[in-house]
Short mmCIF file of C-alpha atoms and ligand atoms in Angstrom, two decimals:
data_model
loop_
_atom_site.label_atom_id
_atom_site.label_comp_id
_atom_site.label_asym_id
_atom_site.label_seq_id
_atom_site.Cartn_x
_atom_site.Cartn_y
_atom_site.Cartn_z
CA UNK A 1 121.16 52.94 89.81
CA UNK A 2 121.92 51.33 93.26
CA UNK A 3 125.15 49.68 92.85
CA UNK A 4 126.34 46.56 94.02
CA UNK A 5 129.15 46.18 96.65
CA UNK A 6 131.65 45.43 93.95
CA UNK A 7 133.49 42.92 96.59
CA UNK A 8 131.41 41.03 99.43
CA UNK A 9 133.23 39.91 102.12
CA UNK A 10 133.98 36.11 102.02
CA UNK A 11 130.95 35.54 104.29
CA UNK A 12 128.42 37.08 102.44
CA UNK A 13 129.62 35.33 99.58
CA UNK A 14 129.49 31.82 101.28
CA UNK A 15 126.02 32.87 102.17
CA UNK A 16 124.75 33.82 99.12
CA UNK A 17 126.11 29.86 97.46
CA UNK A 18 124.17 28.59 100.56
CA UNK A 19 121.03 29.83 99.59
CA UNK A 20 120.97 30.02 95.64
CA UNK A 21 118.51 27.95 93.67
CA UNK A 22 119.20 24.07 93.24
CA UNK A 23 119.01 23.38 89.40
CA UNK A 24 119.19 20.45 87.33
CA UNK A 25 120.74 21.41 84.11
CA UNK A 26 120.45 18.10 82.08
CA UNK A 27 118.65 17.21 79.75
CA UNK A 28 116.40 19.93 78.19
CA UNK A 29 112.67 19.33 79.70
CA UNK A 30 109.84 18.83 78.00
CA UNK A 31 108.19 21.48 75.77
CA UNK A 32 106.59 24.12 78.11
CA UNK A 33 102.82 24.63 77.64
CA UNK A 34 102.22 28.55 76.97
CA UNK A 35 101.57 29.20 80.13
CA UNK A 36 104.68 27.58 81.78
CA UNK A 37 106.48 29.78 78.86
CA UNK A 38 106.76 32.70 81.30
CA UNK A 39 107.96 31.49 84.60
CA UNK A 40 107.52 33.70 87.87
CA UNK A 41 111.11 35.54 88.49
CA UNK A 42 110.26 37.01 91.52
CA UNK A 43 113.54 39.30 92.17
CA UNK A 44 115.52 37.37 95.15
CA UNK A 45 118.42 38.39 96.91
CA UNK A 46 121.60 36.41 96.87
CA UNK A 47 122.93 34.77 94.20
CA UNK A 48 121.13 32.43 92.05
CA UNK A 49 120.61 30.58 88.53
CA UNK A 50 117.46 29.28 87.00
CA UNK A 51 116.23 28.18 83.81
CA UNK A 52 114.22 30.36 81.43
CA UNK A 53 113.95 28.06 79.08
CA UNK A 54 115.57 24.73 77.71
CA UNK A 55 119.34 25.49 77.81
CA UNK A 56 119.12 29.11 78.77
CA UNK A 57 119.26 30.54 82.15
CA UNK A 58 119.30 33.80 84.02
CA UNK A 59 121.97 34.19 86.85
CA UNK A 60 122.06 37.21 88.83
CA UNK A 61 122.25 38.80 92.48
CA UNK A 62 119.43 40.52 93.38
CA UNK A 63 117.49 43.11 90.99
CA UNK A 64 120.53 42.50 88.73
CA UNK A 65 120.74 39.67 86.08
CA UNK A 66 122.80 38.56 83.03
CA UNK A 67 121.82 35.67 80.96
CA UNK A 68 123.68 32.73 79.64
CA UNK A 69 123.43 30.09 76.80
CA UNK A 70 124.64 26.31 77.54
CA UNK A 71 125.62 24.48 74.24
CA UNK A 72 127.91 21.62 73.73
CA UNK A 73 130.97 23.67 73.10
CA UNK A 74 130.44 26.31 75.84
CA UNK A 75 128.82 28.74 77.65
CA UNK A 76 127.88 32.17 75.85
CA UNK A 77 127.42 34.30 78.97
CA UNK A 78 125.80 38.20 78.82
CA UNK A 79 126.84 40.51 81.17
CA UNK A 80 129.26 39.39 84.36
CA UNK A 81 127.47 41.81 86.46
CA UNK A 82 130.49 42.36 89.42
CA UNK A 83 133.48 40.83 90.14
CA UNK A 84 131.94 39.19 93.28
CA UNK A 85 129.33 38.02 91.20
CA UNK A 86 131.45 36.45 88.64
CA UNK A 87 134.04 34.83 90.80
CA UNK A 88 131.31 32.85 92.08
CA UNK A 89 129.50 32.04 88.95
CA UNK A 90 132.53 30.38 87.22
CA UNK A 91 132.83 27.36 89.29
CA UNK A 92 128.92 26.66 89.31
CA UNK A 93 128.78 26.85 85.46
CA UNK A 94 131.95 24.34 85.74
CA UNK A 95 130.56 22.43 88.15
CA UNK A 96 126.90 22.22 86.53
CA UNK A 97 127.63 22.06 82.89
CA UNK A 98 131.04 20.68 82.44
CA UNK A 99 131.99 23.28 79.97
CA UNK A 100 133.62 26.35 79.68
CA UNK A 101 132.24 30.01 78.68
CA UNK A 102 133.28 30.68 75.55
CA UNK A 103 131.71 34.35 74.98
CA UNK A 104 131.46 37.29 77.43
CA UNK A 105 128.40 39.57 75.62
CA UNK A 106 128.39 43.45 77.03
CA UNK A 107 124.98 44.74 77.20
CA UNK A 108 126.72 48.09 77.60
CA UNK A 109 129.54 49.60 79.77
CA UNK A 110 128.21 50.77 82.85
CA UNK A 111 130.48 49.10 85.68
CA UNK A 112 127.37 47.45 87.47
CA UNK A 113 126.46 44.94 84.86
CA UNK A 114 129.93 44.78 82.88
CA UNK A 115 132.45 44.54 85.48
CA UNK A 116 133.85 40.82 86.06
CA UNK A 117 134.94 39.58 82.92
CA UNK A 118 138.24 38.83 83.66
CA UNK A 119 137.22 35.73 85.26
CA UNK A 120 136.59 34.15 82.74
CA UNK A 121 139.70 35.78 80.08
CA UNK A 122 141.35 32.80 79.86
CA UNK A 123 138.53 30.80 77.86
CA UNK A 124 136.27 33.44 76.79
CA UNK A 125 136.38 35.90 73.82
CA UNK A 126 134.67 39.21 75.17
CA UNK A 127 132.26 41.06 72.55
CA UNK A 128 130.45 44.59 72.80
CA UNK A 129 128.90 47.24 70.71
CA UNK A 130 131.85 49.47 69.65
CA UNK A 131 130.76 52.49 71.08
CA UNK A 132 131.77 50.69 74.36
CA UNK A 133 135.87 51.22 72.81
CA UNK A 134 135.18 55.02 73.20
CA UNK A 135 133.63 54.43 76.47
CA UNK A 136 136.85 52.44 77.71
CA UNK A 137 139.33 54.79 75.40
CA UNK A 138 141.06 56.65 78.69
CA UNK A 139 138.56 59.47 79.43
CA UNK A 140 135.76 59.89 81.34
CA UNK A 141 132.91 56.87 79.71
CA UNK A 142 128.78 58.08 79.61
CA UNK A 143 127.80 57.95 83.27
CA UNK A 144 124.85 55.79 84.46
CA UNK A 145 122.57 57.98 86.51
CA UNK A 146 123.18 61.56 86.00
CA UNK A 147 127.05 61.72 87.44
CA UNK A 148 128.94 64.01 85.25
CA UNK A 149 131.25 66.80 85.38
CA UNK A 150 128.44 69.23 86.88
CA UNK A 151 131.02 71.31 88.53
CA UNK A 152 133.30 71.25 85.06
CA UNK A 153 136.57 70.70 86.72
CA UNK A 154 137.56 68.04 84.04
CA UNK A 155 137.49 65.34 86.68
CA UNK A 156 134.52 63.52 88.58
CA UNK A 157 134.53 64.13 92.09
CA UNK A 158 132.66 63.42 94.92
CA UNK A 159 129.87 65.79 94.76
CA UNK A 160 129.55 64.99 91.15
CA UNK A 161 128.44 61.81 92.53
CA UNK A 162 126.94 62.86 95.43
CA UNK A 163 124.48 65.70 94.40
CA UNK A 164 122.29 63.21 92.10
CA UNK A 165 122.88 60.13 94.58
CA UNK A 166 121.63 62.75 97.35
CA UNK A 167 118.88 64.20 95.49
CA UNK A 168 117.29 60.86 94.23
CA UNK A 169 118.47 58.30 96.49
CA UNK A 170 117.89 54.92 95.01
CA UNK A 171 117.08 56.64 91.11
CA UNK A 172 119.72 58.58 90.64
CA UNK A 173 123.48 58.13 91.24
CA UNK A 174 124.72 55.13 92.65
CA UNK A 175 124.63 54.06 96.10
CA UNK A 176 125.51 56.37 99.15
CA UNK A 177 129.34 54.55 99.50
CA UNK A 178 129.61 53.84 95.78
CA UNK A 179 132.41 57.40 95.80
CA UNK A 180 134.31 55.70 98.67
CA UNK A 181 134.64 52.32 97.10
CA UNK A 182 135.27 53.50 93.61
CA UNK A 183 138.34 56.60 94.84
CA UNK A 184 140.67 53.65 95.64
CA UNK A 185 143.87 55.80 96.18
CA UNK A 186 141.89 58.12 97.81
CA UNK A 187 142.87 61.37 96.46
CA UNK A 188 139.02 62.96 96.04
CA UNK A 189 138.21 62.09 92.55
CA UNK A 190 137.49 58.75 90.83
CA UNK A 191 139.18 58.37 87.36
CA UNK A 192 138.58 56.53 84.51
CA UNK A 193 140.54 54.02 84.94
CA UNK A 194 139.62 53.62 88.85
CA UNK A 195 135.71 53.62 87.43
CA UNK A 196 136.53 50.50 84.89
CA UNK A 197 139.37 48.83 87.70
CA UNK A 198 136.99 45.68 87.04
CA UNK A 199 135.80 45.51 83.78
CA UNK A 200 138.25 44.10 81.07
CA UNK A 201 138.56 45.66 77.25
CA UNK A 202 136.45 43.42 74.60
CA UNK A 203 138.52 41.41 72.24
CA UNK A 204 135.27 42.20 69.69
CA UNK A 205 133.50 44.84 68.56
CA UNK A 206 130.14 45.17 65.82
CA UNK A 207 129.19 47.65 65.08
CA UNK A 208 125.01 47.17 63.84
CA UNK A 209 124.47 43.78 64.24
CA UNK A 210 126.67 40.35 64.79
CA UNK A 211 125.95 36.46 64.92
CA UNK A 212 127.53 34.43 67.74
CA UNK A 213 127.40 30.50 66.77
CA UNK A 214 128.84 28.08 69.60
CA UNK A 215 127.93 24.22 69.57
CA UNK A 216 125.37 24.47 66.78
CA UNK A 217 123.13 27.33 68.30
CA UNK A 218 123.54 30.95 66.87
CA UNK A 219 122.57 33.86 69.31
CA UNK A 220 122.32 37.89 67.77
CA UNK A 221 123.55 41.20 68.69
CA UNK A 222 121.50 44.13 67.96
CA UNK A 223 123.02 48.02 68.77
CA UNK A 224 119.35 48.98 68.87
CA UNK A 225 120.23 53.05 68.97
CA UNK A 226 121.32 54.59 71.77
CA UNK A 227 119.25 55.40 75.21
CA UNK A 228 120.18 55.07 78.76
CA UNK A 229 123.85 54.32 77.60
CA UNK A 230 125.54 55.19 73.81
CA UNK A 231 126.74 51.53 73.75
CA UNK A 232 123.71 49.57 74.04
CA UNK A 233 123.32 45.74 73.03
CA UNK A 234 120.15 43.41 72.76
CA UNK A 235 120.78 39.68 72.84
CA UNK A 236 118.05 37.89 70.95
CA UNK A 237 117.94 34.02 71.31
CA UNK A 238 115.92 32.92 68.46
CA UNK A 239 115.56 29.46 69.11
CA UNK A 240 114.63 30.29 72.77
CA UNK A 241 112.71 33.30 71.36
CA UNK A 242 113.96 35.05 74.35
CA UNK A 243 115.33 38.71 74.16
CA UNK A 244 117.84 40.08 76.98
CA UNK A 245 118.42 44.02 77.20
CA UNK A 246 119.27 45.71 80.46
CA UNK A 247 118.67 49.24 81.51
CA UNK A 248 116.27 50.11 78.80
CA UNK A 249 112.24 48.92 78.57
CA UNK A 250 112.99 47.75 82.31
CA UNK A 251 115.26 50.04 84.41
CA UNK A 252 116.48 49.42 88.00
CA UNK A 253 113.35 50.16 89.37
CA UNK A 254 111.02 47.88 87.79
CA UNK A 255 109.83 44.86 89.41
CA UNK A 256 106.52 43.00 88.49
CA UNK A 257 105.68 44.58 85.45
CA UNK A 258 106.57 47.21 83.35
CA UNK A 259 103.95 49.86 84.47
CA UNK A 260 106.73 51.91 86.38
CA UNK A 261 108.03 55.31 85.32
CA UNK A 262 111.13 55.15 84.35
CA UNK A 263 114.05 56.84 86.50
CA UNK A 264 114.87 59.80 84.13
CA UNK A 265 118.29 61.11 85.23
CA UNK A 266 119.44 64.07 83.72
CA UNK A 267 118.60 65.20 80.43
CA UNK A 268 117.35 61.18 80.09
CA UNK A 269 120.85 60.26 80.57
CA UNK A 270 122.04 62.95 77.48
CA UNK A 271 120.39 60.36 74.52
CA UNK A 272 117.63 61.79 72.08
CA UNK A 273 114.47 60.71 73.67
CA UNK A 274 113.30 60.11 70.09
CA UNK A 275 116.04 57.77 69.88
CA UNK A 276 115.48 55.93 73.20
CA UNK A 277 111.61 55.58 71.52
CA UNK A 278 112.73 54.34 68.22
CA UNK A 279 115.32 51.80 70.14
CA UNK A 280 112.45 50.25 72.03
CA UNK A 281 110.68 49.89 68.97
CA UNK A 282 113.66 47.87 67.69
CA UNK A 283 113.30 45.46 70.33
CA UNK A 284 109.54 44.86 69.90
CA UNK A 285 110.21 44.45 66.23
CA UNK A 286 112.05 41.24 67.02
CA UNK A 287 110.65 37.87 67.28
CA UNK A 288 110.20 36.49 70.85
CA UNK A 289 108.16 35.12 73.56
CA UNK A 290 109.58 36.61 76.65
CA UNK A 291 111.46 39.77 77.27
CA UNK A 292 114.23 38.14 80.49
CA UNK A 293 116.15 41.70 80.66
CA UNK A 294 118.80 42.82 82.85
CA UNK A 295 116.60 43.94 85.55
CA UNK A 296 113.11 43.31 86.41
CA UNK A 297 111.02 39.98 86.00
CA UNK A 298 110.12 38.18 82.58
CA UNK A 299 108.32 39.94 80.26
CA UNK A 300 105.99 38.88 77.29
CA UNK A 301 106.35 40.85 73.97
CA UNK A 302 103.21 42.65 74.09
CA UNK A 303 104.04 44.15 77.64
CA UNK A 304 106.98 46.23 75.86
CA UNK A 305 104.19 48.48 74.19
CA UNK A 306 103.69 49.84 77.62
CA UNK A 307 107.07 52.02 78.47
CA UNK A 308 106.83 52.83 74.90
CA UNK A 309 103.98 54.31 74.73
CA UNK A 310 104.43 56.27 78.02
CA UNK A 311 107.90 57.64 76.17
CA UNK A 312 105.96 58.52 73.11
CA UNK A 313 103.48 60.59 75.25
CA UNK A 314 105.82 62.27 77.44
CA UNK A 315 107.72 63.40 74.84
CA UNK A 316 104.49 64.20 72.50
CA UNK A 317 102.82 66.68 75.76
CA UNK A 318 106.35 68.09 76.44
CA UNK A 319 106.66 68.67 73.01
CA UNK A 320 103.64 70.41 72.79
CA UNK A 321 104.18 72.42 76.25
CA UNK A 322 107.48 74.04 74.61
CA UNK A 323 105.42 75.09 71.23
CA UNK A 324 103.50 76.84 73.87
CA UNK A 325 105.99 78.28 75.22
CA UNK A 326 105.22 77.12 78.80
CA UNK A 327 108.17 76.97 81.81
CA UNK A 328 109.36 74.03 82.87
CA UNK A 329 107.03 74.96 86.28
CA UNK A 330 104.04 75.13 84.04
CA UNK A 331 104.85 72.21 82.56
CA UNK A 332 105.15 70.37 85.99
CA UNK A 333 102.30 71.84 87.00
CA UNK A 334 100.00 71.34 84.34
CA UNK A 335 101.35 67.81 82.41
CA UNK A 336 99.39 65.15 84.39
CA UNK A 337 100.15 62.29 82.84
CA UNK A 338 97.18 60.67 83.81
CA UNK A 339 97.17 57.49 81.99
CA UNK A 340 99.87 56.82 84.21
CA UNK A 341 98.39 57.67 87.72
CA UNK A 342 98.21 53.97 88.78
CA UNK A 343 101.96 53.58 87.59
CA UNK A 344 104.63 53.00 90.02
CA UNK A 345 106.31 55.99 90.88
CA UNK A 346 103.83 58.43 89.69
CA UNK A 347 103.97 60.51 92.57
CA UNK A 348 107.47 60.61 92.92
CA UNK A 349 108.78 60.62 89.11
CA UNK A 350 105.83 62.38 87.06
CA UNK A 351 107.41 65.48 87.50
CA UNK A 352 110.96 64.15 87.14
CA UNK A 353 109.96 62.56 83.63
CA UNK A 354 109.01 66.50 82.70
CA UNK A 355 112.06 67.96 83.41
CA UNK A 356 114.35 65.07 81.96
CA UNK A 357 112.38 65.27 79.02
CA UNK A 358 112.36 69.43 78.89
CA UNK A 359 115.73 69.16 79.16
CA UNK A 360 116.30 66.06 76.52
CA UNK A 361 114.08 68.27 74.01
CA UNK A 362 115.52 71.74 74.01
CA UNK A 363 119.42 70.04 73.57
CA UNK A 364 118.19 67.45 71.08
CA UNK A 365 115.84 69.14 68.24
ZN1 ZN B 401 123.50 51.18 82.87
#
């Protein structure tokens, strides 16, 4: 859940224009050959664009990405990421494409991939899953990374941030000065409304599914169920056959492929795990070439069977463990996992998955 700096100093920003990919937008190239169909996205820090695939690109800073849609009346753009990050998008889009963005898509509310839409108000309408209006109703929204009222003072303060950003660094929580930079008035506690200070209300909510058409291509919105967040949206581009998700089947910490545990905060951030399973699913059941989420590299279809499966069997030997009537230290103990010993973050997460998912399966029956 590492955040980013939500403002970079002017010089870091300069920087990161310097050194961000040169792109030639126009005209669409040439069919790709299937193996040109998934292009190497190495994760790169500082700010860049590049092309998936005939007019769609990612953008993004670092492990963090959104996605965006060039047609001939406008840009539909997914996910603004920071306000940093979109303050320096705008003007390359302008300069690069000659049009203006048009759509603002939420994958979900969490403040490091939603924030930054105001930028681009004055042209775009902004659309999310409607479960993102309850997130931005006044209270406290579902927390990325295990922050919540642990203490159950009513209010988030600093060790309610601080115990899982201590305890997992990296996994867990957001980043060691993420309390500092978010308290703006400095009175101990970050509200709601200092939490969402960058990200601006949607003009548009769905509530299962949605069609966006701009310039003669159509892109769809799918609430596939609710996992890491309760306000989840997939972007499918069926002409592109490309699919964009973040935070689910690729979480922060996945890089080259998707053989990484995932980073199981909490009670698997307070969602049924047997919904997070049958949301993956929903994605897979869609029709698509490459899997460009909003973290990670690309993907092809097939590879989403992976983190599926490792769900499906976590929650099928933790399932099994309870029947037993085992303790959560048997369970650590004895739950290997060992399909997944050559996984990333085996070592470290194995028994982190078992408690997230004890926890996940004796609140959610
Ligand atoms: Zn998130």
């Amino acid at each position: 859940m590492l955040s980013l700096p939500r403002l970079l100093p002017p010089a870091l920003l300069l920087l990161a224009s310097v050194i961000s990919a040169p792109l030639s937008a126009q005209p669409t190239p040439p069919p790709a050959t299937p193996q040109q169909q998934q292009p190497a996205a190495r994760p790169a820090f500082g700010n860049q664009i590049r092309q998936i695939k005939g007019n769609l690109y990612r953008a993004g800073n670092g492990a963090w990405h959104s996605i965006f849609l060039v047609t001939e009346k406008g840009i539909i753009l997914a996910d603004p990421l920071n306000l940093a990050f979109a303050t320096w998008l705008k003007p390359q889009l302008e300069e690069r494409f000659h049009v203006p963005v048009r759509y603002v898509i939420y994958s979900h509310s969490h403040f490091d991939h939603a924030a930054g839409a105001k930028v681009f108000a004055d042209t775009a309408t902004i659309i999310a899953h409607e479960g993102v209006a309850t997130n931005m109703d006044g209270r406290y929204p579902q927390m990325p990374g295990d922050m919540i009222d642990r203490n159950n003072n009513g209010m988030i303060d600093r060790e309610d941030i601080m115990i899982p950003t201590t305890a997992d660094p990296g996994i867990c929580g957001m980043s060691a000065s993420f309390f500092d930079q978010t308290d703006l008035n400095k009175d101990g506690i970050v509200t709601p409304a200092e939490l969402q200070v960058d990200i601006v209300k949607p003009d548009l909510y769905y509530s299962e599914r949605m069609t966006v058409t701009l310039g003669g291509k159509s892109v769809e919105l799918m609430h596939p169920g609710k996992n890491h967040g309760n306000d989840m949206t997939v972007v499918y581009f069926p002409e592109e056959r490309v699919v964009f998700a973040t935070d689910m089947i690729a979480d922060a910490l996945v890089r080259t492929d998707l053989h990484s545990l995932p980073s199981a905060c909490g009670p698997f951030d307070g969602t049924p795990l047997a919904e997070w399973i049958s949301s993956y699913k929903a994605v897979q059941a869609l029709d698509f070439d490459i899997f460009a989420g909003g973290h990670g590299d690309f993907y092809s279809k097939a590879d989403i069977a992976a983190p599926i499966e490792f769900l499906e069997d976590l929650q099928s030997a933790v399932t099994e463990a309870l029947g037993k009537g085992w303790s959560l230290e048997q369970m650590k103990k004895q739950i290997k996992l060992e399909k997944y010993a050559k996984w990333q973050y085996y070592d470290k997460l194995r028994e982190k998955n078992i408690e997230a998912a004890y926890l996940n399966l004796t609140k959610f029956r």
